Amino acid sequence: MATCKRRLSCPQTVQHLWDAVENVRQQKQIANLDRIANYMRRKHGLSAGDTERQLSHGVRDGVLATRRRVGIKGSKVGVEQEAYMLPEEAVKRDGHDWYCFECHRGGDVLLCTTCHRVYHVVCVKEDLSNEDKFVCSMCQLMKSKDQFQLKTEDLNLLLSYTCLRLKNKVCSTGHQSSHHLHQTQTRDLNRLAHVDGDGWKQNQLIYEKMDLATMEEKT
């Protein structure tokens, strides 16, 4: 059963690299390898070699962009450098996820033939030796009617209750500052909104987004 490489970059490290690029740019400097490596070492303990490798993976995967820039300050005045930038193009969607559904990492993955999910061979719990086409465990579960004994109305009620409990737990953590979240007087999850402008990051890393508001809309 053939595998393919979707993405190689680590999604968590990609977010740290985005922060590094933004941090350097806020200082009116070119986000070159040295400055990004310094940030990653200082903030996340990542070596210069690992940072360079993840930057290369990020450019390959399209979650980072590069451009040649000429330095205008410091020791790099007049020197052309490779500058790393946030992605400029919309992410390409071709029907399958970029990261393993089980471990959320990149690398060689199997593509499910009936949904968008992908898996590393080592992350698949089923025996694949006699299979011609890969159908993931989630699709197998949804096709097995015997697994679902609840009526749709009862399932929606349980899901709605779960969403409410999770929402209350989020609100009780004390992290819903005006910078990150704002909550209106209603208990509707649709009123709990992110205001930090980072929606594009989710689109770059999450192929099929599912959050509490979406779950509640489906109940």
PDB file of C-alpha atoms in Angstrom:
ATOM      1  CA  MET A   1       0.000   0.000   0.000  1.00  0.00           C
ATOM      2  CA  ALA A   2       1.664   3.203  -1.200  1.00  0.00           C
ATOM      3  CA  THR A   3       2.398   6.156   1.045  1.00  0.00           C
ATOM      4  CA  CYS A   4       3.160   9.759   0.128  1.00  0.00           C
ATOM      5  CA  LYS A   5       4.664  12.818   1.773  1.00  0.00           C
ATOM      6  CA  ARG A   6       2.105  15.519   2.450  1.00  0.00           C
ATOM      7  CA  ARG A   7       4.022  17.867   4.750  1.00  0.00           C
ATOM      8  CA  LEU A   8       7.306  17.577   6.598  1.00  0.00           C
ATOM      9  CA  SER A   9       7.091  20.540   8.978  1.00  0.00           C
ATOM     10  CA  CYS A  10       6.055  20.144  12.607  1.00  0.00           C
ATOM     11  CA  PRO A  11       2.779  22.084  13.102  1.00  0.00           C
ATOM     12  CA  GLN A  12       3.735  23.212  16.601  1.00  0.00           C
ATOM     13  CA  THR A  13       7.170  24.431  15.497  1.00  0.00           C
ATOM     14  CA  VAL A  14       5.585  26.198  12.514  1.00  0.00           C
ATOM     15  CA  GLN A  15       3.528  28.320  14.915  1.00  0.00           C
ATOM     16  CA  HIS A  16       6.691  29.183  16.854  1.00  0.00           C
ATOM     17  CA  LEU A  17       8.412  30.159  13.599  1.00  0.00           C
ATOM     18  CA  TRP A  18       5.489  32.417  12.709  1.00  0.00           C
ATOM     19  CA  ASP A  19       5.906  34.109  16.098  1.00  0.00           C
ATOM     20  CA  ALA A  20       9.629  34.467  15.449  1.00  0.00           C
ATOM     21  CA  VAL A  21       9.074  36.112  12.059  1.00  0.00           C
ATOM     22  CA  GLU A  22       6.516  38.512  13.531  1.00  0.00           C
ATOM     23  CA  ASN A  23       8.800  39.321  16.461  1.00  0.00           C
ATOM     24  CA  VAL A  24      11.748  40.181  14.204  1.00  0.00           C
ATOM     25  CA  ARG A  25       9.566  42.208  11.840  1.00  0.00           C
ATOM     26  CA  GLN A  26       8.187  44.221  14.768  1.00  0.00           C
ATOM     27  CA  GLN A  27      11.758  45.319  15.423  1.00  0.00           C
ATOM     28  CA  LYS A  28      11.975  46.634  11.838  1.00  0.00           C
ATOM     29  CA  GLN A  29      14.551  43.983  10.954  1.00  0.00           C
ATOM     30  CA  ILE A  30      14.838  41.354   8.252  1.00  0.00           C
ATOM     31  CA  ALA A  31      13.698  37.961   9.518  1.00  0.00           C
ATOM     32  CA  ASN A  32      16.779  36.060   8.403  1.00  0.00           C
ATOM     33  CA  LEU A  33      18.034  32.688   9.610  1.00  0.00           C
ATOM     34  CA  ASP A  34      20.299  34.074  12.345  1.00  0.00           C
ATOM     35  CA  ARG A  35      17.615  36.237  13.963  1.00  0.00           C
ATOM     36  CA  ILE A  36      14.985  33.513  13.800  1.00  0.00           C
ATOM     37  CA  ALA A  37      17.442  30.949  15.177  1.00  0.00           C
ATOM     38  CA  ASN A  38      18.274  33.273  18.085  1.00  0.00           C
ATOM     39  CA  TYR A  39      14.582  33.678  18.880  1.00  0.00           C
ATOM     40  CA  MET A  40      13.898  29.936  18.685  1.00  0.00           C
ATOM     41  CA  ARG A  41      16.881  29.119  20.907  1.00  0.00           C
ATOM     42  CA  ARG A  42      15.904  31.760  23.453  1.00  0.00           C
ATOM     43  CA  LYS A  43      12.179  31.042  23.545  1.00  0.00           C
ATOM     44  CA  HIS A  44      11.933  27.331  22.781  1.00  0.00           C
ATOM     45  CA  GLY A  45      15.397  25.843  23.231  1.00  0.00           C
ATOM     46  CA  LEU A  46      15.620  24.777  19.580  1.00  0.00           C
ATOM     47  CA  SER A  47      19.100  24.421  18.111  1.00  0.00           C
ATOM     48  CA  ALA A  48      20.172  26.433  15.070  1.00  0.00           C
ATOM     49  CA  GLY A  49      20.361  23.248  12.994  1.00  0.00           C
ATOM     50  CA  ASP A  50      16.837  22.165  13.903  1.00  0.00           C
ATOM     51  CA  THR A  51      15.545  25.680  13.247  1.00  0.00           C
ATOM     52  CA  GLU A  52      17.145  25.733   9.784  1.00  0.00           C
ATOM     53  CA  ARG A  53      15.676  22.316   8.996  1.00  0.00           C
ATOM     54  CA  GLN A  54      12.187  23.325  10.116  1.00  0.00           C
ATOM     55  CA  LEU A  55      12.422  26.555   8.113  1.00  0.00           C
ATOM     56  CA  SER A  56      13.308  24.510   5.037  1.00  0.00           C
ATOM     57  CA  HIS A  57      10.369  22.186   5.670  1.00  0.00           C
ATOM     58  CA  GLY A  58       8.078  25.183   6.188  1.00  0.00           C
ATOM     59  CA  VAL A  59       9.047  26.747   2.866  1.00  0.00           C
ATOM     60  CA  ARG A  60       8.608  23.393   1.112  1.00  0.00           C
ATOM     61  CA  ASP A  61       5.170  22.956   2.682  1.00  0.00           C
ATOM     62  CA  GLY A  62       4.052  26.483   1.828  1.00  0.00           C
ATOM     63  CA  VAL A  63       3.495  27.564   5.442  1.00  0.00           C
ATOM     64  CA  LEU A  64       6.422  29.987   5.154  1.00  0.00           C
ATOM     65  CA  ALA A  65       7.624  32.144   2.275  1.00  0.00           C
ATOM     66  CA  THR A  66      11.041  33.578   1.404  1.00  0.00           C
ATOM     67  CA  ARG A  67      12.200  36.669  -0.409  1.00  0.00           C
ATOM     68  CA  ARG A  68      15.567  38.260  -1.060  1.00  0.00           C
ATOM     69  CA  ARG A  69      15.991  41.511   0.878  1.00  0.00           C
ATOM     70  CA  VAL A  70      18.834  44.013   1.220  1.00  0.00           C
ATOM     71  CA  GLY A  71      19.801  45.026   4.758  1.00  0.00           C
ATOM     72  CA  ILE A  72      19.352  48.694   5.648  1.00  0.00           C
ATOM     73  CA  LYS A  73      20.704  48.766   9.200  1.00  0.00           C
ATOM     74  CA  GLY A  74      23.380  47.220  11.426  1.00  0.00           C
ATOM     75  CA  SER A  75      26.227  45.051  10.119  1.00  0.00           C
ATOM     76  CA  LYS A  76      24.092  43.832   7.171  1.00  0.00           C
ATOM     77  CA  VAL A  77      23.673  47.211   5.449  1.00  0.00           C
ATOM     78  CA  GLY A  78      23.700  46.684   1.687  1.00  0.00           C
ATOM     79  CA  VAL A  79      23.973  42.895   2.043  1.00  0.00           C
ATOM     80  CA  GLU A  80      21.343  40.798   0.276  1.00  0.00           C
ATOM     81  CA  GLN A  81      19.765  38.247   2.619  1.00  0.00           C
ATOM     82  CA  GLU A  82      17.111  35.584   2.500  1.00  0.00           C
ATOM     83  CA  ALA A  83      14.136  36.845   4.481  1.00  0.00           C
ATOM     84  CA  TYR A  84      11.486  34.510   5.852  1.00  0.00           C
ATOM     85  CA  MET A  85       7.903  35.689   5.719  1.00  0.00           C
ATOM     86  CA  LEU A  86       4.440  34.573   6.714  1.00  0.00           C
ATOM     87  CA  PRO A  87       2.637  32.651   3.931  1.00  0.00           C
ATOM     88  CA  GLU A  88       1.258  34.952   1.253  1.00  0.00           C
ATOM     89  CA  GLU A  89      -0.867  32.484  -0.709  1.00  0.00           C
ATOM     90  CA  ALA A  90      -4.033  30.699   0.326  1.00  0.00           C
ATOM     91  CA  VAL A  91      -3.441  27.123   1.371  1.00  0.00           C
ATOM     92  CA  LYS A  92      -4.076  24.528  -1.336  1.00  0.00           C
ATOM     93  CA  ARG A  93      -6.734  21.943  -0.526  1.00  0.00           C
ATOM     94  CA  ASP A  94      -6.727  18.774  -2.587  1.00  0.00           C
ATOM     95  CA  GLY A  95      -9.040  16.487  -0.662  1.00  0.00           C
ATOM     96  CA  HIS A  96      -6.717  15.159   2.052  1.00  0.00           C
ATOM     97  CA  ASP A  97      -5.227  16.421   5.307  1.00  0.00           C
ATOM     98  CA  TRP A  98      -1.572  17.399   5.579  1.00  0.00           C
ATOM     99  CA  TYR A  99      -0.877  15.740   8.927  1.00  0.00           C
ATOM    100  CA  CYS A 100      -1.508  12.318  10.433  1.00  0.00           C
ATOM    101  CA  PHE A 101      -4.934  12.220  12.085  1.00  0.00           C
ATOM    102  CA  GLU A 102      -3.558  10.148  14.978  1.00  0.00           C
ATOM    103  CA  CYS A 103      -0.325  11.921  15.973  1.00  0.00           C
ATOM    104  CA  HIS A 104      -0.698  15.220  14.041  1.00  0.00           C
ATOM    105  CA  ARG A 105       2.779  14.987  12.518  1.00  0.00           C
ATOM    106  CA  GLY A 106       4.021  15.103   8.946  1.00  0.00           C
ATOM    107  CA  GLY A 107       5.982  12.569   6.918  1.00  0.00           C
ATOM    108  CA  ASP A 108       5.029   9.524   4.843  1.00  0.00           C
ATOM    109  CA  VAL A 109       1.312   8.859   5.230  1.00  0.00           C
ATOM    110  CA  LEU A 110      -1.469   6.646   3.908  1.00  0.00           C
ATOM    111  CA  LEU A 111      -4.468   8.416   2.373  1.00  0.00           C
ATOM    112  CA  CYS A 112      -7.909   7.160   3.349  1.00  0.00           C
ATOM    113  CA  THR A 113      -9.832   6.360   0.183  1.00  0.00           C
ATOM    114  CA  THR A 114     -13.179   7.505   1.618  1.00  0.00           C
ATOM    115  CA  CYS A 115     -12.392  10.660   3.604  1.00  0.00           C
ATOM    116  CA  HIS A 116      -9.825  13.438   4.059  1.00  0.00           C
ATOM    117  CA  ARG A 117      -7.840  11.723   6.844  1.00  0.00           C
ATOM    118  CA  VAL A 118      -4.259  10.496   6.506  1.00  0.00           C
ATOM    119  CA  TYR A 119      -2.211   8.252   8.793  1.00  0.00           C
ATOM    120  CA  HIS A 120       1.347   7.085   9.285  1.00  0.00           C
ATOM    121  CA  VAL A 121       1.628   3.333   8.812  1.00  0.00           C
ATOM    122  CA  VAL A 122       2.837   2.986  12.412  1.00  0.00           C
ATOM    123  CA  CYS A 123      -0.192   4.951  13.642  1.00  0.00           C
ATOM    124  CA  VAL A 124      -2.684   2.552  12.022  1.00  0.00           C
ATOM    125  CA  LYS A 125      -3.814  -0.056  14.523  1.00  0.00           C
ATOM    126  CA  GLU A 126      -5.350  -2.414  11.956  1.00  0.00           C
ATOM    127  CA  ASP A 127      -3.510  -5.082   9.966  1.00  0.00           C
ATOM    128  CA  LEU A 128      -2.896  -3.697   6.476  1.00  0.00           C
ATOM    129  CA  SER A 129      -1.169  -6.720   4.975  1.00  0.00           C
ATOM    130  CA  ASN A 130      -4.252  -7.956   3.104  1.00  0.00           C
ATOM    131  CA  GLU A 131      -5.723  -4.576   2.194  1.00  0.00           C
ATOM    132  CA  ASP A 132      -5.641  -3.124  -1.320  1.00  0.00           C
ATOM    133  CA  LYS A 133      -7.262   0.176  -0.362  1.00  0.00           C
ATOM    134  CA  PHE A 134      -6.879   1.963   2.933  1.00  0.00           C
ATOM    135  CA  VAL A 135     -10.088   2.870   4.777  1.00  0.00           C
ATOM    136  CA  CYS A 136      -9.424   4.551   8.106  1.00  0.00           C
ATOM    137  CA  SER A 137     -10.904   3.412  11.405  1.00  0.00           C
ATOM    138  CA  MET A 138     -13.181   6.468  11.602  1.00  0.00           C
ATOM    139  CA  CYS A 139     -14.783   5.632   8.263  1.00  0.00           C
ATOM    140  CA  GLN A 140     -15.108   1.976   9.245  1.00  0.00           C
ATOM    141  CA  LEU A 141     -16.807   3.002  12.476  1.00  0.00           C
ATOM    142  CA  MET A 142     -19.276   5.288  10.706  1.00  0.00           C
ATOM    143  CA  LYS A 143     -20.155   2.535   8.233  1.00  0.00           C
ATOM    144  CA  SER A 144     -20.860   0.056  10.999  1.00  0.00           C
ATOM    145  CA  LYS A 145     -24.489   0.666  11.967  1.00  0.00           C
ATOM    146  CA  ASP A 146     -24.282  -1.806  14.837  1.00  0.00           C
ATOM    147  CA  GLN A 147     -21.944   0.522  16.686  1.00  0.00           C
ATOM    148  CA  PHE A 148     -24.631   3.188  17.086  1.00  0.00           C
ATOM    149  CA  GLN A 149     -27.441   2.264  19.425  1.00  0.00           C
ATOM    150  CA  LEU A 150     -28.537   5.819  20.191  1.00  0.00           C
ATOM    151  CA  LYS A 151     -31.202   7.690  18.290  1.00  0.00           C
ATOM    152  CA  THR A 152     -30.070  10.840  16.501  1.00  0.00           C
ATOM    153  CA  GLU A 153     -32.073  13.057  18.873  1.00  0.00           C
ATOM    154  CA  ASP A 154     -30.478  11.448  21.938  1.00  0.00           C
ATOM    155  CA  LEU A 155     -27.000  11.768  20.444  1.00  0.00           C
ATOM    156  CA  ASN A 156     -27.569  15.460  19.667  1.00  0.00           C
ATOM    157  CA  LEU A 157     -28.786  16.038  23.212  1.00  0.00           C
ATOM    158  CA  LEU A 158     -25.668  14.445  24.683  1.00  0.00           C
ATOM    159  CA  LEU A 159     -23.439  16.419  22.339  1.00  0.00           C
ATOM    160  CA  SER A 160     -25.194  19.655  23.239  1.00  0.00           C
ATOM    161  CA  TYR A 161     -24.704  18.931  26.942  1.00  0.00           C
ATOM    162  CA  THR A 162     -21.035  18.127  26.352  1.00  0.00           C
ATOM    163  CA  CYS A 163     -20.513  21.396  24.465  1.00  0.00           C
ATOM    164  CA  LEU A 164     -22.082  23.363  27.303  1.00  0.00           C
ATOM    165  CA  ARG A 165     -19.860  21.677  29.887  1.00  0.00           C
ATOM    166  CA  LEU A 166     -16.743  22.311  27.817  1.00  0.00           C
ATOM    167  CA  LYS A 167     -17.718  25.924  27.261  1.00  0.00           C
ATOM    168  CA  ASN A 168     -18.184  26.493  30.992  1.00  0.00           C
ATOM    169  CA  LYS A 169     -14.816  24.878  31.635  1.00  0.00           C
ATOM    170  CA  VAL A 170     -13.130  27.190  29.115  1.00  0.00           C
ATOM    171  CA  CYS A 171     -14.757  30.228  30.679  1.00  0.00           C
ATOM    172  CA  SER A 172     -13.630  29.192  34.164  1.00  0.00           C
ATOM    173  CA  THR A 173      -9.935  28.967  33.309  1.00  0.00           C
ATOM    174  CA  GLY A 174      -9.460  32.707  33.639  1.00  0.00           C
ATOM    175  CA  HIS A 175      -7.872  33.076  30.214  1.00  0.00           C
ATOM    176  CA  GLN A 176     -10.796  34.807  28.505  1.00  0.00           C
ATOM    177  CA  SER A 177      -9.175  38.257  28.615  1.00  0.00           C
ATOM    178  CA  SER A 178     -10.290  40.930  26.209  1.00  0.00           C
ATOM    179  CA  HIS A 179      -7.180  40.245  24.149  1.00  0.00           C
ATOM    180  CA  HIS A 180      -8.146  36.644  23.434  1.00  0.00           C
ATOM    181  CA  LEU A 181     -11.835  36.074  24.000  1.00  0.00           C
ATOM    182  CA  HIS A 182     -14.920  38.053  24.742  1.00  0.00           C
ATOM    183  CA  GLN A 183     -18.111  36.577  26.084  1.00  0.00           C
ATOM    184  CA  THR A 184     -21.560  38.076  25.737  1.00  0.00           C
ATOM    185  CA  GLN A 185     -24.446  37.549  28.109  1.00  0.00           C
ATOM    186  CA  THR A 186     -25.836  34.606  26.181  1.00  0.00           C
ATOM    187  CA  ARG A 187     -24.860  30.970  26.821  1.00  0.00           C
ATOM    188  CA  ASP A 188     -24.703  30.316  23.094  1.00  0.00           C
ATOM    189  CA  LEU A 189     -21.259  29.154  22.034  1.00  0.00           C
ATOM    190  CA  ASN A 190     -21.582  31.183  18.866  1.00  0.00           C
ATOM    191  CA  ARG A 191     -21.146  34.254  21.071  1.00  0.00           C
ATOM    192  CA  LEU A 192     -17.765  33.052  22.317  1.00  0.00           C
ATOM    193  CA  ALA A 193     -15.466  34.465  19.646  1.00  0.00           C
ATOM    194  CA  HIS A 194     -11.742  34.699  19.048  1.00  0.00           C
ATOM    195  CA  VAL A 195     -10.651  38.269  18.504  1.00  0.00           C
ATOM    196  CA  ASP A 196      -6.897  37.854  18.035  1.00  0.00           C
ATOM    197  CA  GLY A 197      -7.026  37.665  14.234  1.00  0.00           C
ATOM    198  CA  ASP A 198      -5.275  34.312  14.057  1.00  0.00           C
ATOM    199  CA  GLY A 199      -7.909  32.517  11.990  1.00  0.00           C
ATOM    200  CA  TRP A 200      -5.507  32.257   9.042  1.00  0.00           C
ATOM    201  CA  LYS A 201      -3.201  30.106  11.169  1.00  0.00           C
ATOM    202  CA  GLN A 202      -5.954  27.559  11.705  1.00  0.00           C
ATOM    203  CA  ASN A 203      -6.602  27.457   7.960  1.00  0.00           C
ATOM    204  CA  GLN A 204      -2.914  26.782   7.316  1.00  0.00           C
ATOM    205  CA  LEU A 205      -2.667  23.882   9.771  1.00  0.00           C
ATOM    206  CA  ILE A 206      -6.142  22.388  10.246  1.00  0.00           C
ATOM    207  CA  TYR A 207      -7.717  20.820   7.180  1.00  0.00           C
ATOM    208  CA  GLU A 208     -11.181  20.194   8.648  1.00  0.00           C
ATOM    209  CA  LYS A 209     -11.700  22.576  11.531  1.00  0.00           C
ATOM    210  CA  MET A 210     -14.023  21.523  14.321  1.00  0.00           C
ATOM    211  CA  ASP A 211     -14.603  23.681  17.380  1.00  0.00           C
ATOM    212  CA  LEU A 212     -17.238  23.983  20.091  1.00  0.00           C
ATOM    213  CA  ALA A 213     -19.297  26.538  18.184  1.00  0.00           C
ATOM    214  CA  THR A 214     -19.453  24.300  15.111  1.00  0.00           C
ATOM    215  CA  MET A 215     -20.313  21.274  17.240  1.00  0.00           C
ATOM    216  CA  GLU A 216     -23.177  23.152  18.875  1.00  0.00           C
ATOM    217  CA  GLU A 217     -24.507  24.284  15.491  1.00  0.00           C
ATOM    218  CA  LYS A 218     -24.704  20.632  14.431  1.00  0.00           C
ATOM    219  CA  THR A 219     -26.753  19.538  17.463  1.00  0.00           C
TER     220      THR A 219
END
